[in-house]
PDB file of C-alpha atoms in Angstrom:
ATOM      1  CA  MET H   1      -3.065  31.701 -22.423  1.00 39.00           C
ATOM      2  CA  THR H   2      -2.696  27.970 -21.711  1.00 40.00           C
ATOM      3  CA  ALA H   3      -4.950  25.354 -23.175  1.00 42.00           C
ATOM      4  CA  ALA H   4      -7.534  23.748 -20.906  1.00 42.00           C
ATOM      5  CA  PRO H   5      -6.760  20.179 -19.821  1.00 44.00           C
ATOM      6  CA  ALA H   6      -8.464  17.483 -21.831  1.00 45.00           C
ATOM      7  CA  PRO H   7     -11.578  16.108 -20.110  1.00 47.00           C
ATOM      8  CA  ILE H   8     -11.532  12.575 -18.779  1.00 45.00           C
ATOM      9  CA  PRO H   9     -13.471  10.364 -21.191  1.00 47.00           C
ATOM     10  CA  ALA H  10     -16.866   9.104 -20.041  1.00 44.00           C
ATOM     11  CA  ALA H  11     -16.604   5.826 -21.937  1.00 50.00           C
ATOM     12  CA  GLY H  12     -15.634   2.586 -20.262  1.00 64.00           C
ATOM     13  CA  LEU H  13     -12.125   1.212 -20.083  1.00 75.00           C
ATOM     14  CA  SER H  14     -10.576   0.148 -23.365  1.00 84.00           C
ATOM     15  CA  ARG H  15      -9.152  -3.329 -23.747  1.00 86.00           C
ATOM     16  CA  THR H  16      -5.641  -1.966 -23.168  1.00 89.00           C
ATOM     17  CA  ASP H  17      -6.672  -0.089 -20.033  1.00 87.00           C
ATOM     18  CA  LEU H  18      -8.564  -3.121 -18.729  1.00 88.00           C
ATOM     19  CA  LEU H  19      -5.461  -5.265 -19.161  1.00 92.00           C
ATOM     20  CA  ALA H  20      -3.414  -2.581 -17.393  1.00 89.00           C
ATOM     21  CA  ALA H  21      -5.836  -2.564 -14.448  1.00 88.00           C
ATOM     22  CA  LEU H  22      -5.778  -6.361 -14.185  1.00 91.00           C
ATOM     23  CA  CYS H  23      -1.972  -6.275 -14.397  1.00 93.00           C
ATOM     24  CA  VAL H  24      -1.856  -3.889 -11.415  1.00 90.00           C
ATOM     25  CA  VAL H  25      -4.172  -6.151  -9.411  1.00 89.00           C
ATOM     26  CA  VAL H  26      -1.982  -9.210 -10.030  1.00 94.00           C
ATOM     27  CA  VAL H  27       1.304  -7.344  -9.470  1.00 94.00           C
ATOM     28  CA  TRP H  28       0.146  -5.797  -6.195  1.00 91.00           C
ATOM     29  CA  GLY H  29      -1.471  -9.048  -5.027  1.00 92.00           C
ATOM     30  CA  LEU H  30       1.744 -11.038  -5.568  1.00 95.00           C
ATOM     31  CA  ASN H  31       3.657  -8.224  -3.874  1.00 94.00           C
ATOM     32  CA  PHE H  32       2.937  -9.762  -0.458  1.00 95.00           C
ATOM     33  CA  VAL H  33       4.378 -13.142  -1.418  1.00 95.00           C
ATOM     34  CA  ALA H  34       7.547 -11.371  -2.604  1.00 96.00           C
ATOM     35  CA  MET H  35       7.782  -9.695   0.812  1.00 96.00           C
ATOM     36  CA  LYS H  36       7.642 -13.059   2.570  1.00 95.00           C
ATOM     37  CA  VAL H  37      10.341 -14.452   0.276  1.00 95.00           C
ATOM     38  CA  GLY H  38      12.579 -11.422   0.806  1.00 95.00           C
ATOM     39  CA  LEU H  39      12.215 -11.588   4.596  1.00 95.00           C
ATOM     40  CA  ARG H  40      13.737 -15.078   4.625  1.00 93.00           C
ATOM     41  CA  ASP H  41      17.171 -13.559   3.975  1.00 93.00           C
ATOM     42  CA  PHE H  42      16.782  -9.847   4.810  1.00 95.00           C
ATOM     43  CA  THR H  43      15.758  -8.210   8.051  1.00 95.00           C
ATOM     44  CA  PRO H  44      12.726  -5.876   7.695  1.00 96.00           C
ATOM     45  CA  PHE H  45      14.925  -2.766   7.684  1.00 96.00           C
ATOM     46  CA  GLN H  46      17.411  -4.255   5.227  1.00 95.00           C
ATOM     47  CA  LEU H  47      14.566  -5.200   2.897  1.00 96.00           C
ATOM     48  CA  GLY H  48      13.187  -1.659   3.119  1.00 96.00           C
ATOM     49  CA  ALA H  49      16.548  -0.084   2.302  1.00 95.00           C
ATOM     50  CA  ALA H  50      17.160  -2.487  -0.596  1.00 94.00           C
ATOM     51  CA  ARG H  51      13.657  -2.006  -2.033  1.00 94.00           C
ATOM     52  CA  TYR H  52      13.869   1.771  -2.211  1.00 95.00           C
ATOM     53  CA  LEU H  53      17.487   1.885  -3.300  1.00 94.00           C
ATOM     54  CA  VAL H  54      16.730  -0.366  -6.273  1.00 94.00           C
ATOM     55  CA  ALA H  55      13.500   1.538  -7.013  1.00 92.00           C
ATOM     56  CA  ALA H  56      15.233   4.937  -6.957  1.00 92.00           C
ATOM     57  CA  PHE H  57      18.239   4.129  -9.137  1.00 88.00           C
ATOM     58  CA  PRO H  58      18.633   4.645 -11.991  1.00 86.00           C
ATOM     59  CA  LEU H  59      15.135   6.164 -12.391  1.00 89.00           C
ATOM     60  CA  VAL H  60      15.978   9.391 -10.546  1.00 93.00           C
ATOM     61  CA  LEU H  61      18.538   9.995 -13.306  1.00 92.00           C
ATOM     62  CA  LEU H  62      15.864   9.562 -15.988  1.00 91.00           C
ATOM     63  CA  VAL H  63      12.747  11.106 -14.416  1.00 91.00           C
ATOM     64  CA  ARG H  64      12.669  14.852 -13.782  1.00 92.00           C
ATOM     65  CA  ARG H  65      12.109  15.970 -10.186  1.00 92.00           C
ATOM     66  CA  PRO H  66       8.482  17.051  -9.752  1.00 89.00           C
ATOM     67  CA  GLN H  67       7.659  20.711  -9.206  1.00 89.00           C
ATOM     68  CA  VAL H  68       6.823  20.277  -5.544  1.00 90.00           C
ATOM     69  CA  ALA H  69       8.435  21.425  -2.309  1.00 93.00           C
ATOM     70  CA  TRP H  70      10.976  19.043  -0.793  1.00 94.00           C
ATOM     71  CA  ARG H  71       8.996  18.844   2.456  1.00 95.00           C
ATOM     72  CA  TRP H  72       6.215  16.934   0.701  1.00 93.00           C
ATOM     73  CA  LEU H  73       8.680  14.459  -0.820  1.00 94.00           C
ATOM     74  CA  LEU H  74      10.244  13.966   2.614  1.00 96.00           C
ATOM     75  CA  LEU H  75       6.913  13.531   4.379  1.00 96.00           C
ATOM     76  CA  TYR H  76       5.639  11.099   1.760  1.00 92.00           C
ATOM     77  CA  GLY H  77       8.872   9.084   1.810  1.00 93.00           C
ATOM     78  CA  LEU H  78       8.765   8.853   5.603  1.00 96.00           C
ATOM     79  CA  THR H  79       5.085   7.940   5.899  1.00 95.00           C
ATOM     80  CA  GLN H  80       4.586   5.728   2.845  1.00 90.00           C
ATOM     81  CA  GLY H  81       8.124   4.306   2.768  1.00 92.00           C
ATOM     82  CA  VAL H  82       9.591   4.067   6.253  1.00 96.00           C
ATOM     83  CA  GLY H  83       6.235   4.052   8.044  1.00 96.00           C
ATOM     84  CA  GLN H  84       4.028   1.829   5.915  1.00 94.00           C
ATOM     85  CA  PHE H  85       6.586  -0.724   4.788  1.00 95.00           C
ATOM     86  CA  GLY H  86       8.668  -0.570   7.954  1.00 96.00           C
ATOM     87  CA  PHE H  87       5.635  -1.627  10.003  1.00 97.00           C
ATOM     88  CA  LEU H  88       4.429  -4.071   7.320  1.00 96.00           C
ATOM     89  CA  PHE H  89       7.784  -5.867   6.988  1.00 97.00           C
ATOM     90  CA  CYS H  90       8.056  -6.114  10.796  1.00 97.00           C
ATOM     91  CA  ALA H  91       4.478  -7.437  10.977  1.00 96.00           C
ATOM     92  CA  MET H  92       5.234 -10.162   8.444  1.00 95.00           C
ATOM     93  CA  GLN H  93       8.399 -11.111  10.301  1.00 94.00           C
ATOM     94  CA  VAL H  94       6.815 -11.411  13.778  1.00 93.00           C
ATOM     95  CA  GLY H  95       3.726 -13.212  12.541  1.00 90.00           C
ATOM     96  CA  MET H  96       1.436 -12.078   9.715  1.00 92.00           C
ATOM     97  CA  SER H  97       0.607 -14.129   6.647  1.00 91.00           C
ATOM     98  CA  ALA H  98       0.928 -12.656   3.169  1.00 92.00           C
ATOM     99  CA  GLY H  99      -2.756 -13.198   2.410  1.00 89.00           C
ATOM    100  CA  LEU H 100      -4.123 -11.563   5.552  1.00 90.00           C
ATOM    101  CA  ALA H 101      -1.625  -8.712   5.250  1.00 92.00           C
ATOM    102  CA  SER H 102      -3.106  -7.880   1.836  1.00 89.00           C
ATOM    103  CA  VAL H 103      -6.578  -7.650   3.393  1.00 88.00           C
ATOM    104  CA  LEU H 104      -5.700  -5.737   6.564  1.00 90.00           C
ATOM    105  CA  LEU H 105      -3.668  -3.185   4.626  1.00 90.00           C
ATOM    106  CA  GLN H 106      -6.851  -2.170   2.785  1.00 84.00           C
ATOM    107  CA  THR H 107      -8.214  -0.720   6.044  1.00 86.00           C
ATOM    108  CA  GLN H 108      -6.176   2.344   5.061  1.00 84.00           C
ATOM    109  CA  VAL H 109      -9.294   3.406   3.133  1.00 78.00           C
ATOM    110  CA  PHE H 110     -11.218   3.868   6.375  1.00 82.00           C
ATOM    111  CA  ILE H 111      -8.319   5.307   8.370  1.00 85.00           C
ATOM    112  CA  THR H 112      -7.862   7.837   5.558  1.00 82.00           C
ATOM    113  CA  ALA H 113     -11.524   8.802   5.936  1.00 80.00           C
ATOM    114  CA  VAL H 114     -11.083   9.368   9.678  1.00 83.00           C
ATOM    115  CA  LEU H 115      -7.899  11.427   9.182  1.00 85.00           C
ATOM    116  CA  SER H 116      -9.581  13.424   6.414  1.00 82.00           C
ATOM    117  CA  PHE H 117     -12.420  14.295   8.782  1.00 80.00           C
ATOM    118  CA  VAL H 118     -10.088  15.264  11.647  1.00 81.00           C
ATOM    119  CA  LEU H 119      -7.380  17.077   9.659  1.00 83.00           C
ATOM    120  CA  LEU H 120      -9.146  18.292   6.515  1.00 77.00           C
ATOM    121  CA  GLY H 121     -12.743  18.664   7.682  1.00 79.00           C
ATOM    122  CA  GLU H 122     -14.069  16.256   5.030  1.00 73.00           C
ATOM    123  CA  ARG H 123     -17.391  14.643   5.901  1.00 75.00           C
ATOM    124  CA  ALA H 124     -18.113  10.968   5.348  1.00 69.00           C
ATOM    125  CA  GLY H 125     -21.124  10.028   3.220  1.00 77.00           C
ATOM    126  CA  ARG H 126     -23.608   7.330   4.199  1.00 80.00           C
ATOM    127  CA  ALA H 127     -21.842   4.660   2.167  1.00 79.00           C
ATOM    128  CA  LEU H 128     -18.533   5.455   3.859  1.00 77.00           C
ATOM    129  CA  GLN H 129     -20.172   5.459   7.296  1.00 81.00           C
ATOM    130  CA  LEU H 130     -21.647   2.016   6.636  1.00 85.00           C
ATOM    131  CA  GLY H 131     -18.272   0.862   5.323  1.00 81.00           C
ATOM    132  CA  LEU H 132     -16.589   2.066   8.515  1.00 83.00           C
ATOM    133  CA  LEU H 133     -19.041   0.056  10.637  1.00 88.00           C
ATOM    134  CA  LEU H 134     -18.469  -3.089   8.542  1.00 88.00           C
ATOM    135  CA  ALA H 135     -14.690  -2.598   8.707  1.00 86.00           C
ATOM    136  CA  CYS H 136     -14.813  -2.237  12.511  1.00 88.00           C
ATOM    137  CA  ALA H 137     -16.825  -5.451  12.722  1.00 90.00           C
ATOM    138  CA  GLY H 138     -14.246  -7.149  10.507  1.00 88.00           C
ATOM    139  CA  LEU H 139     -11.366  -5.975  12.706  1.00 89.00           C
ATOM    140  CA  LEU H 140     -13.262  -7.267  15.740  1.00 89.00           C
ATOM    141  CA  CYS H 141     -13.424 -10.696  14.086  1.00 87.00           C
ATOM    142  CA  PHE H 142      -9.656 -10.609  13.519  1.00 86.00           C
ATOM    143  CA  ALA H 143      -9.098  -9.622  17.155  1.00 82.00           C
ATOM    144  CA  LEU H 144     -11.460 -12.323  18.487  1.00 83.00           C
ATOM    145  CA  ASN H 145      -9.399 -14.860  16.551  1.00 80.00           C
ATOM    146  CA  TYR H 146      -6.631 -14.428  19.158  1.00 78.00           C
ATOM    147  CA  LEU H 147      -9.039 -14.822  22.079  1.00 75.00           C
ATOM    148  CA  ALA H 148     -10.728 -17.974  20.783  1.00 67.00           C
ATOM    149  CA  PRO H 149      -9.285 -21.314  21.965  1.00 55.00           C
ATOM    150  CA  GLY H 150      -6.495 -22.175  19.538  1.00 54.00           C
ATOM    151  CA  GLY H 151      -7.496 -19.213  17.362  1.00 50.00           C
ATOM    152  CA  GLY H 152      -4.082 -17.591  17.462  1.00 49.00           C
ATOM    153  CA  ALA H 153      -2.363 -20.620  16.019  1.00 46.00           C
ATOM    154  CA  GLY H 154      -1.085 -20.546  12.479  1.00 53.00           C
ATOM    155  CA  ALA H 155       0.753 -17.952  10.475  1.00 63.00           C
ATOM    156  CA  THR H 156      -0.349 -14.865  12.429  1.00 82.00           C
ATOM    157  CA  THR H 157       0.238 -13.382  15.873  1.00 88.00           C
ATOM    158  CA  PHE H 158      -1.407 -10.577  17.819  1.00 90.00           C
ATOM    159  CA  TRP H 159       1.616  -8.272  17.361  1.00 93.00           C
ATOM    160  CA  GLY H 160       1.684  -9.039  13.658  1.00 94.00           C
ATOM    161  CA  PHE H 161      -1.957  -7.934  13.541  1.00 92.00           C
ATOM    162  CA  VAL H 162      -1.207  -4.695  15.452  1.00 94.00           C
ATOM    163  CA  LEU H 163       1.830  -3.816  13.325  1.00 96.00           C
ATOM    164  CA  ASN H 164      -0.166  -4.491  10.147  1.00 95.00           C
ATOM    165  CA  LEU H 165      -2.778  -1.962  11.278  1.00 94.00           C
ATOM    166  CA  CYS H 166       0.029   0.509  12.022  1.00 96.00           C
ATOM    167  CA  ALA H 167       1.190   0.032   8.412  1.00 96.00           C
ATOM    168  CA  ALA H 168      -2.341   0.788   7.194  1.00 92.00           C
ATOM    169  CA  ALA H 169      -2.407   3.927   9.356  1.00 94.00           C
ATOM    170  CA  MET H 170       0.876   5.124   7.860  1.00 94.00           C
ATOM    171  CA  TRP H 171      -0.453   4.506   4.330  1.00 88.00           C
ATOM    172  CA  ALA H 172      -3.485   6.598   5.260  1.00 88.00           C
ATOM    173  CA  SER H 173      -1.168   9.340   6.538  1.00 91.00           C
ATOM    174  CA  SER H 174       0.706   9.320   3.227  1.00 89.00           C
ATOM    175  CA  ASN H 175      -2.636   9.808   1.423  1.00 84.00           C
ATOM    176  CA  ILE H 176      -3.152  13.007   3.418  1.00 87.00           C
ATOM    177  CA  VAL H 177       0.366  14.128   2.487  1.00 89.00           C
ATOM    178  CA  ILE H 178      -0.416  13.629  -1.213  1.00 84.00           C
ATOM    179  CA  ARG H 179      -3.617  15.650  -0.929  1.00 82.00           C
ATOM    180  CA  LYS H 180      -1.789  18.535   0.741  1.00 87.00           C
ATOM    181  CA  ALA H 181       1.033  18.340  -1.826  1.00 87.00           C
ATOM    182  CA  ARG H 182      -1.480  18.562  -4.686  1.00 81.00           C
ATOM    183  CA  GLU H 183      -3.118  21.578  -3.049  1.00 84.00           C
ATOM    184  CA  HIS H 184       0.222  23.410  -3.088  1.00 88.00           C
ATOM    185  CA  SER H 185       1.351  22.033  -6.500  1.00 86.00           C
ATOM    186  CA  PRO H 186      -1.685  21.035  -8.618  1.00 84.00           C
ATOM    187  CA  ASP H 187       0.439  20.297 -11.707  1.00 82.00           C
ATOM    188  CA  MET H 188       2.959  17.965 -10.049  1.00 82.00           C
ATOM    189  CA  ASP H 189       3.934  14.824 -11.948  1.00 85.00           C
ATOM    190  CA  PRO H 190       2.663  11.768  -9.950  1.00 81.00           C
ATOM    191  CA  LEU H 191       5.302   9.403 -11.371  1.00 83.00           C
ATOM    192  CA  GLY H 192       8.117  11.837 -10.638  1.00 88.00           C
ATOM    193  CA  PHE H 193       6.726  12.320  -7.135  1.00 89.00           C
ATOM    194  CA  VAL H 194       6.796   8.559  -6.467  1.00 86.00           C
ATOM    195  CA  VAL H 195      10.258   8.035  -7.987  1.00 90.00           C
ATOM    196  CA  TRP H 196      11.949  10.917  -6.195  1.00 94.00           C
ATOM    197  CA  SER H 197      10.284  10.088  -2.879  1.00 92.00           C
ATOM    198  CA  CYS H 198      11.951   6.648  -3.111  1.00 93.00           C
ATOM    199  CA  LEU H 199      15.238   8.379  -2.214  1.00 95.00           C
ATOM    200  CA  VAL H 200      13.921   9.339   1.219  1.00 96.00           C
ATOM    201  CA  PRO H 201      13.509   5.926   2.966  1.00 96.00           C
ATOM    202  CA  VAL H 202      16.938   4.537   2.046  1.00 96.00           C
ATOM    203  CA  LEU H 203      19.032   6.252   4.752  1.00 96.00           C
ATOM    204  CA  PRO H 204      16.413   5.898   7.560  1.00 97.00           C
ATOM    205  CA  PHE H 205      16.055   2.176   6.814  1.00 97.00           C
ATOM    206  CA  ALA H 206      19.854   1.768   6.728  1.00 95.00           C
ATOM    207  CA  ALA H 207      20.178   3.609  10.060  1.00 96.00           C
ATOM    208  CA  LEU H 208      17.420   1.518  11.648  1.00 96.00           C
ATOM    209  CA  SER H 209      19.129  -1.647  10.417  1.00 94.00           C
ATOM    210  CA  TRP H 210      22.457  -0.604  11.919  1.00 93.00           C
ATOM    211  CA  TRP H 211      20.744   0.334  15.198  1.00 94.00           C
ATOM    212  CA  GLN H 212      18.287  -2.542  15.634  1.00 93.00           C
ATOM    213  CA  ASP H 213      19.618  -5.538  13.724  1.00 92.00           C
ATOM    214  CA  PRO H 214      21.952  -7.924  15.592  1.00 91.00           C
ATOM    215  CA  PRO H 215      25.637  -7.373  14.679  1.00 89.00           C
ATOM    216  CA  GLU H 216      25.876 -10.804  13.060  1.00 86.00           C
ATOM    217  CA  LEU H 217      23.042  -9.890  10.659  1.00 86.00           C
ATOM    218  CA  ARG H 218      24.201  -6.418   9.627  1.00 83.00           C
ATOM    219  CA  TRP H 219      26.142  -7.688   6.631  1.00 84.00           C
ATOM    220  CA  HIS H 220      24.143 -10.853   6.084  1.00 81.00           C
ATOM    221  CA  TRP H 221      22.371  -9.268   3.102  1.00 80.00           C
ATOM    222  CA  LEU H 222      25.627  -9.489   1.134  1.00 81.00           C
ATOM    223  CA  GLN H 223      25.261 -13.289   1.210  1.00 85.00           C
ATOM    224  CA  ALA H 224      21.568 -13.303   0.240  1.00 89.00           C
ATOM    225  CA  PRO H 225      20.730 -15.784  -2.533  1.00 93.00           C
ATOM    226  CA  LEU H 226      19.534 -14.828  -5.997  1.00 94.00           C
ATOM    227  CA  LEU H 227      15.889 -15.555  -5.079  1.00 95.00           C
ATOM    228  CA  ALA H 228      16.002 -12.947  -2.298  1.00 94.00           C
ATOM    229  CA  TRP H 229      17.373 -10.307  -4.679  1.00 95.00           C
ATOM    230  CA  ALA H 230      14.725 -11.295  -7.222  1.00 96.00           C
ATOM    231  CA  ALA H 231      12.127 -10.539  -4.548  1.00 96.00           C
ATOM    232  CA  VAL H 232      13.745  -7.130  -3.969  1.00 96.00           C
ATOM    233  CA  ALA H 233      13.695  -6.423  -7.712  1.00 95.00           C
ATOM    234  CA  TYR H 234      10.023  -7.398  -7.868  1.00 96.00           C
ATOM    235  CA  LEU H 235       9.143  -5.117  -4.939  1.00 95.00           C
ATOM    236  CA  ALA H 236      11.095  -2.225  -6.438  1.00 93.00           C
ATOM    237  CA  TRP H 237      10.408  -2.404 -10.179  1.00 91.00           C
ATOM    238  CA  MET H 238       7.132  -4.311 -10.453  1.00 93.00           C
ATOM    239  CA  ALA H 239       5.178  -3.322  -7.349  1.00 90.00           C
ATOM    240  CA  SER H 240       6.539   0.199  -6.883  1.00 85.00           C
ATOM    241  CA  VAL H 241       7.468   1.524 -10.333  1.00 83.00           C
ATOM    242  CA  LEU H 242       5.314  -0.454 -12.796  1.00 87.00           C
ATOM    243  CA  GLY H 243       2.312  -0.772 -10.484  1.00 86.00           C
ATOM    244  CA  TYR H 244       2.135   2.904  -9.544  1.00 78.00           C
ATOM    245  CA  ALA H 245       2.917   4.034 -13.099  1.00 78.00           C
ATOM    246  CA  LEU H 246       0.030   2.015 -14.563  1.00 84.00           C
ATOM    247  CA  TRP H 247      -2.317   3.025 -11.761  1.00 81.00           C
ATOM    248  CA  THR H 248      -1.465   6.703 -12.201  1.00 73.00           C
ATOM    249  CA  ARG H 249      -2.029   6.438 -15.956  1.00 74.00           C
ATOM    250  CA  LEU H 250      -5.460   4.870 -15.397  1.00 80.00           C
ATOM    251  CA  LEU H 251      -6.451   7.625 -12.954  1.00 70.00           C
ATOM    252  CA  GLN H 252      -5.376  10.248 -15.482  1.00 65.00           C
ATOM    253  CA  ARG H 253      -7.468   8.664 -18.266  1.00 73.00           C
ATOM    254  CA  HIS H 254     -10.607   7.621 -16.337  1.00 72.00           C
ATOM    255  CA  PRO H 255     -12.679   8.814 -13.368  1.00 68.00           C
ATOM    256  CA  ALA H 256     -11.474   7.512 -10.001  1.00 60.00           C
ATOM    257  CA  ASN H 257     -14.800   5.750  -9.306  1.00 58.00           C
ATOM    258  CA  ARG H 258     -14.267   3.653 -12.439  1.00 68.00           C
ATOM    259  CA  VAL H 259     -10.692   2.682 -11.565  1.00 73.00           C
ATOM    260  CA  ALA H 260     -10.849   2.321  -7.761  1.00 66.00           C
ATOM    261  CA  PRO H 261     -13.056  -0.847  -7.682  1.00 69.00           C
ATOM    262  CA  PHE H 262     -10.203  -2.823  -9.222  1.00 78.00           C
ATOM    263  CA  SER H 263      -8.376  -2.484  -5.892  1.00 75.00           C
ATOM    264  CA  LEU H 264     -10.855  -5.043  -4.503  1.00 74.00           C
ATOM    265  CA  GLY H 265      -8.992  -7.658  -6.524  1.00 83.00           C
ATOM    266  CA  VAL H 266      -5.695  -7.075  -4.683  1.00 86.00           C
ATOM    267  CA  PRO H 267      -6.641  -8.931  -1.454  1.00 87.00           C
ATOM    268  CA  VAL H 268      -8.259 -11.692  -3.540  1.00 86.00           C
ATOM    269  CA  VAL H 269      -4.981 -12.268  -5.401  1.00 90.00           C
ATOM    270  CA  GLY H 270      -3.009 -11.855  -2.165  1.00 90.00           C
ATOM    271  CA  LEU H 271      -5.096 -14.459  -0.321  1.00 89.00           C
ATOM    272  CA  SER H 272      -5.012 -16.914  -3.232  1.00 90.00           C
ATOM    273  CA  ALA H 273      -1.248 -16.521  -3.708  1.00 92.00           C
ATOM    274  CA  GLY H 274      -0.604 -16.941   0.024  1.00 91.00           C
ATOM    275  CA  MET H 275      -2.569 -20.189   0.155  1.00 89.00           C
ATOM    276  CA  LEU H 276      -1.301 -21.639  -3.150  1.00 91.00           C
ATOM    277  CA  LEU H 277       2.352 -20.535  -3.090  1.00 92.00           C
ATOM    278  CA  LEU H 278       3.082 -20.398   0.644  1.00 90.00           C
ATOM    279  CA  GLY H 279       0.579 -22.919   2.006  1.00 89.00           C
ATOM    280  CA  GLU H 280      -0.993 -20.389   4.381  1.00 88.00           C
ATOM    281  CA  GLY H 281      -4.103 -21.324   6.353  1.00 84.00           C
ATOM    282  CA  ILE H 282      -7.018 -19.139   7.439  1.00 85.00           C
ATOM    283  CA  THR H 283      -9.186 -19.663  10.535  1.00 84.00           C
ATOM    284  CA  PRO H 284     -13.009 -19.255  10.552  1.00 86.00           C
ATOM    285  CA  TRP H 285     -12.725 -15.989  12.533  1.00 86.00           C
ATOM    286  CA  GLN H 286     -10.285 -14.656   9.953  1.00 88.00           C
ATOM    287  CA  TRP H 287     -12.596 -15.644   7.099  1.00 90.00           C
ATOM    288  CA  GLY H 288     -15.343 -13.682   8.846  1.00 90.00           C
ATOM    289  CA  GLY H 289     -13.060 -10.664   9.135  1.00 89.00           C
ATOM    290  CA  ILE H 290     -11.994 -10.948   5.489  1.00 88.00           C
ATOM    291  CA  THR H 291     -15.624 -11.083   4.333  1.00 91.00           C
ATOM    292  CA  LEU H 292     -16.607  -8.010   6.361  1.00 90.00           C
ATOM    293  CA  VAL H 293     -13.585  -5.951   5.233  1.00 87.00           C
ATOM    294  CA  VAL H 294     -14.188  -6.788   1.551  1.00 86.00           C
ATOM    295  CA  MET H 295     -17.906  -5.939   1.990  1.00 87.00           C
ATOM    296  CA  ALA H 296     -16.855  -2.636   3.572  1.00 84.00           C
ATOM    297  CA  LEU H 297     -14.561  -1.821   0.642  1.00 81.00           C
ATOM    298  CA  ALA H 298     -17.283  -2.712  -1.858  1.00 81.00           C
ATOM    299  CA  CYS H 299     -19.714  -0.497   0.042  1.00 81.00           C
ATOM    300  CA  VAL H 300     -17.323   2.466  -0.030  1.00 74.00           C
ATOM    301  CA  LEU H 301     -16.388   2.078  -3.704  1.00 69.00           C
ATOM    302  CA  GLY H 302     -19.893   1.458  -5.055  1.00 66.00           C
ATOM    303  CA  GLY H 303     -22.320   2.502  -2.343  1.00 59.00           C
ATOM    304  CA  ASP H 304     -22.675   6.169  -3.240  1.00 53.00           C
ATOM    305  CA  GLY H 305     -23.659   5.316  -6.814  1.00 53.00           C
ATOM    306  CA  LEU H 306     -26.326   2.872  -5.620  1.00 49.00           C
ATOM    307  CA  LEU H 307     -27.728   5.426  -3.174  1.00 49.00           C
ATOM    308  CA  LYS H 308     -27.937   8.071  -5.919  1.00 53.00           C
ATOM    309  CA  ASN H 309     -29.764   5.638  -8.225  1.00 51.00           C
ATOM    310  CA  ARG H 310     -32.293   4.866  -5.505  1.00 52.00           C
ATOM    311  CA  ARG H 311     -32.922   8.564  -4.910  1.00 51.00           C
ATOM    312  CA  LEU H 312     -33.510   9.139  -8.632  1.00 46.00           C
ATOM    313  CA  ARG H 313     -36.077   6.344  -8.659  1.00 53.00           C
TER     314      ARG H 313
END
């Protein structure tokens, strides 16, 4: 007879856990600046291959493979790795600022809700429905930016916008994969799942680089400066390994509704870092879109609790 799992504590976050949550917010927010720096010397596919190769080794030699079928590791590696970051790196190369990328990527919350309804039969609550409407209005503001006179000028392009949304859709798809994997293997180790799935994108990214990159750029990564490799190391060890490890630990120790609101800080850090470190500008239409998307996220993360409180009153 096995012992029952320890209940998640009802108390608030300790000082250590609060620092861990803030660390994740800063690490993931600066993640987008590191992408921009890496793309100066790597093609999108080269950066993807380098990121996951560095993230996988030597950790796969130290972390035990999770007790989960290989198909879920493959699907997660293809959707979250090749899909999400393949589209995101391409978006940032053809015209998407680091700050706006951090905001648009958060639309995965709403795409996940749509996929969950279609594929898993999960219904959306009122707060999520309102959040979806606000997010659609925000995306409309981003789209109108390219129709307004001179609105498309700056650090973003229409195709960068489209590819960024494709990245969000692939992140949402990977969320569905995780849910299905947990249904089949409830006791799987989240950290082991992330580490071992990092093996999957390496060969597809390398093949895409050999197929799509110009011949003169195929071996250009060998001459990349130290700063570019520092960006790769940041993406691999800080954003992927440290960020997901801390986030997983927080979710294991506290209810999801107490941890999830910290994700609202990621686009704030991403926008601030893009403007301060990269000198990125934001148009009025984009500010409108940013405001609506952040309001939508806040509605989804805290709306259900407010609605319950009103009903109790």
